[in-house]
Short mmCIF file of C-alpha atoms in Angstrom, two decimals:
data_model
loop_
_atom_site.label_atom_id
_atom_site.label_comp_id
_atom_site.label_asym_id
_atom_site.label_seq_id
_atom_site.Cartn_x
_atom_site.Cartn_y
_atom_site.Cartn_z
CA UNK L 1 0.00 0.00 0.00
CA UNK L 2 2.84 2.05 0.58
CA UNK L 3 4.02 2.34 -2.95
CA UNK L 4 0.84 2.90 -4.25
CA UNK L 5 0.33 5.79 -1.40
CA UNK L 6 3.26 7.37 -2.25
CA UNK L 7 2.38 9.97 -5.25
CA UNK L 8 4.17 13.33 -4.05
CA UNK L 9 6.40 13.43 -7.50
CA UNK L 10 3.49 12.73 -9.14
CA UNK L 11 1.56 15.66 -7.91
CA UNK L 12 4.14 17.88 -7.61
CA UNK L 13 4.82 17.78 -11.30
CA UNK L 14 1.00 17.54 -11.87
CA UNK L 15 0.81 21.13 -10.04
CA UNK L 16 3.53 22.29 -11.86
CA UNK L 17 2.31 21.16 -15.37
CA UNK L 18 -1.04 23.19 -14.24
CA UNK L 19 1.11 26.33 -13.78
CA UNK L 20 2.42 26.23 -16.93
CA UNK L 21 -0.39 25.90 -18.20
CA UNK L 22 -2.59 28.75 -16.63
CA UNK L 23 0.39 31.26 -17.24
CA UNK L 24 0.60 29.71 -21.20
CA UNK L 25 -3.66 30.38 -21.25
CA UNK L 26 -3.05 34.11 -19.71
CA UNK L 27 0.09 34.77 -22.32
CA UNK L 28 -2.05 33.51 -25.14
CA UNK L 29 -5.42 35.80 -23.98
CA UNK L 30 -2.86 38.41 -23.44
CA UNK L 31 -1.63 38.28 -27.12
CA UNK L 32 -5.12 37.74 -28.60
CA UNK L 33 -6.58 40.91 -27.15
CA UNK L 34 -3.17 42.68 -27.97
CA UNK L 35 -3.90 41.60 -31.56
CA UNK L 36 -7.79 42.30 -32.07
CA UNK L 37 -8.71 45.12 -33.56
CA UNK L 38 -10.93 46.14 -36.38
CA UNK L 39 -7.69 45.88 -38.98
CA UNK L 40 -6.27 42.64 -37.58
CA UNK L 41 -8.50 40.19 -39.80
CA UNK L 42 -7.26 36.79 -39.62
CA UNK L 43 -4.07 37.68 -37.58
CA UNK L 44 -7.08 37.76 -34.37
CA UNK L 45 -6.73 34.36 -34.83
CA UNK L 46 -3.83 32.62 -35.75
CA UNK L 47 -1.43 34.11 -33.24
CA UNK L 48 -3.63 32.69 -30.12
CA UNK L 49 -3.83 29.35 -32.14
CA UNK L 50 0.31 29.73 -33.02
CA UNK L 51 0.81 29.83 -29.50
CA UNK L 52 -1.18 26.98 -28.27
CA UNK L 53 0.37 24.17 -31.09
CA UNK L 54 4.25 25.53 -29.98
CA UNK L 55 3.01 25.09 -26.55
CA UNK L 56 1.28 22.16 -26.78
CA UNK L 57 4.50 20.11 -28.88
CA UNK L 58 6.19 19.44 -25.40
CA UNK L 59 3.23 18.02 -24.02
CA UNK L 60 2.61 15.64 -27.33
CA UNK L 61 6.54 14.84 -27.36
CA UNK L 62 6.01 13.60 -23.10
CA UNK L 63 2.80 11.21 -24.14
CA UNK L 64 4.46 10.07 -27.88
CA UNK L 65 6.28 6.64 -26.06
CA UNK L 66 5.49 7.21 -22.69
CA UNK L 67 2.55 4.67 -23.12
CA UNK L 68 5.16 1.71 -24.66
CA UNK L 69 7.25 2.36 -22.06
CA UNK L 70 5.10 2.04 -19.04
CA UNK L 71 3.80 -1.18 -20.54
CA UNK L 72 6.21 -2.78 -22.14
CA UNK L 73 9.41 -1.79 -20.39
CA UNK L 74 7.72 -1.41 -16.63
CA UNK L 75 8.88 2.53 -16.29
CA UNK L 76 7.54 4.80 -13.98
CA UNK L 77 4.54 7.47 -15.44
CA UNK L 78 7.25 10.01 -14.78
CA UNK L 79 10.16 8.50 -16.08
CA UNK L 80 7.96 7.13 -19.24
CA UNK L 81 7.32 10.99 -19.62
CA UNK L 82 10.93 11.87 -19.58
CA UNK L 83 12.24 9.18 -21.61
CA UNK L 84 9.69 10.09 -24.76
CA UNK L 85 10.71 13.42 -24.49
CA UNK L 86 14.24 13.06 -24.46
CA UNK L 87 14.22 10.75 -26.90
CA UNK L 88 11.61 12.90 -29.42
CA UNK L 89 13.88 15.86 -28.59
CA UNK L 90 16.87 13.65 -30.16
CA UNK L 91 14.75 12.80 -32.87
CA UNK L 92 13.51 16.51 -33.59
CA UNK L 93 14.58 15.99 -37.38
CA UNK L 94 12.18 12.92 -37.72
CA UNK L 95 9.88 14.20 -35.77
CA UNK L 96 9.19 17.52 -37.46
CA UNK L 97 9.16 15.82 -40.86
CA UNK L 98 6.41 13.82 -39.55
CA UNK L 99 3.96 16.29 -37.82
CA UNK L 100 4.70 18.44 -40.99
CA UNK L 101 3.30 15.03 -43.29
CA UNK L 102 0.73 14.79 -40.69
CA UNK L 103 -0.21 18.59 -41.05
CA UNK L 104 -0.54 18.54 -44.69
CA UNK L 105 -2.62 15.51 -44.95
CA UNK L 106 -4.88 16.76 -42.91
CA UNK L 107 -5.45 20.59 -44.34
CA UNK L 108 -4.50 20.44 -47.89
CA UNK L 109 -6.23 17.36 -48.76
CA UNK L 110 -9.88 18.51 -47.28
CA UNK L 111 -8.82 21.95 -48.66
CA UNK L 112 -8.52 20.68 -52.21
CA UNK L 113 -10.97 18.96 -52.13
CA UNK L 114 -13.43 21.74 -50.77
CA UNK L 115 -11.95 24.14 -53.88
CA UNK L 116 -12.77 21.36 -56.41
CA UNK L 117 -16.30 21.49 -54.90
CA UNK L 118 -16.32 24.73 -55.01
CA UNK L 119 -15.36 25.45 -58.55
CA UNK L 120 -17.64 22.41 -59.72
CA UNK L 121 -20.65 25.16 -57.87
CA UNK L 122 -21.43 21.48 -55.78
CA UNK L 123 -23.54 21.19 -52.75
CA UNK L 124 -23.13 23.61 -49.72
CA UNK L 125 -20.01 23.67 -48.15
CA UNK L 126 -20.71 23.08 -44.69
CA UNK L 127 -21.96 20.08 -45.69
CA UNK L 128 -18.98 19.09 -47.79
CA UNK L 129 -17.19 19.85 -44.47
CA UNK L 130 -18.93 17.67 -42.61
CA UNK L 131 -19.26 14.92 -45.21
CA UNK L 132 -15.08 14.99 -45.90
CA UNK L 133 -13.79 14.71 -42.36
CA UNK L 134 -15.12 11.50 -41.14
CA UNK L 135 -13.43 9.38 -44.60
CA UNK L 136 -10.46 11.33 -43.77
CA UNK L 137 -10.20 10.33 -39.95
CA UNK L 138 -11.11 6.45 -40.88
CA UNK L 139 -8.07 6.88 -43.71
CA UNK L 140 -5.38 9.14 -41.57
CA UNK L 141 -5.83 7.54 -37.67
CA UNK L 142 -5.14 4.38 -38.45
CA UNK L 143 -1.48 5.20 -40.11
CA UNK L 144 -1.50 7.38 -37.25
CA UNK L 145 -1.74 4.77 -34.96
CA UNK L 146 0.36 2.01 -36.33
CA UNK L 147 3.30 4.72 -36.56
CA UNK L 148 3.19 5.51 -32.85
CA UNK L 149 4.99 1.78 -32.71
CA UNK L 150 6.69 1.59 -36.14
CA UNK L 151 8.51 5.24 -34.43
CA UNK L 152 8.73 3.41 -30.91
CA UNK L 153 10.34 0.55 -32.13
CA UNK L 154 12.87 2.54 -34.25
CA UNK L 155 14.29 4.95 -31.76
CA UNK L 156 14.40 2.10 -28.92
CA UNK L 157 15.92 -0.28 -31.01
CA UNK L 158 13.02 -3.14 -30.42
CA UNK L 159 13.85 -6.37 -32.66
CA UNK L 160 11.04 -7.07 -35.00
CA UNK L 161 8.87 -10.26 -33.69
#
């Protein structure tokens, strides 16, 4: 019971996380009122959302093999963390090649096909919207997936069953 009573790492770092996090919310807030305006247009927008993804990459490189490595190799929840991050931030070439693959798949694909609809005068495009992003998901997530262990098994140097 002891081991499973003692959690004060755990929640230390949980509080900390939760700081970062309310100060990263206030900074992006800050810089989304600092850039609204009747002139700003678009800009209102995608300096809040800038802010979030380049926030948000540190917490995505902590949970990319922390999963495998709790399970497979019996780490810790905060040394699984640790690991995937070090080991993503060793990897940053591979890494940003992929999320860049990832991010193109899924805007220029709906995107071209929403300006083919659109310059074939097709149906409404909120419901070409709607009707494009569920195929997309059942195509993308699943090569998603599988590359979380193809990636895993690669940078931990796994043999192949």
């Amino acid at each position: 019971f002891e081991a499973q009573g003692n959690r004060d790492a755990l929640v230390e770092l949980s509080g900390a996380m939760k700081v970062v996090a309310v100060s990263l919310t206030k900074i992006a807030n800050d810089l989304a009122w600092m850039g609204s305006g009747p002139r700003t247009g678009l800009g209102e927008l995608l300096l809040p959302l800038a802010v979030f993804a380049l926030s948000y990459v540190p917490v995505l490189m902590m949970f990319w093999f922390a999963p495998p490595l709790a399970a497979w190799h019996s780490t810790g929840a905060v040394k699984a963390l640790f690991f995937s991050l070090v080991a993503c931030l060793m990897n940053w070439r591979a890494f940003a090649a992929y999320a860049a693959a990832v991010a193109v798949m899924m805007m220029a694909v709906p995107l071209a096909a929403l300006l083919l609809l659109r310059a074939l005068g097709g149906a409404s495009l909120g419901v070409a919207v709607a009707s494009l992003v569920f195929p997309l998901l059942l195509l993308v997530l699943p090569t998603l997936f599988a590359s979380f262990y193809v990636s895993y098994r690669d940078v931990f140097g796994v043999e192949r069953p």
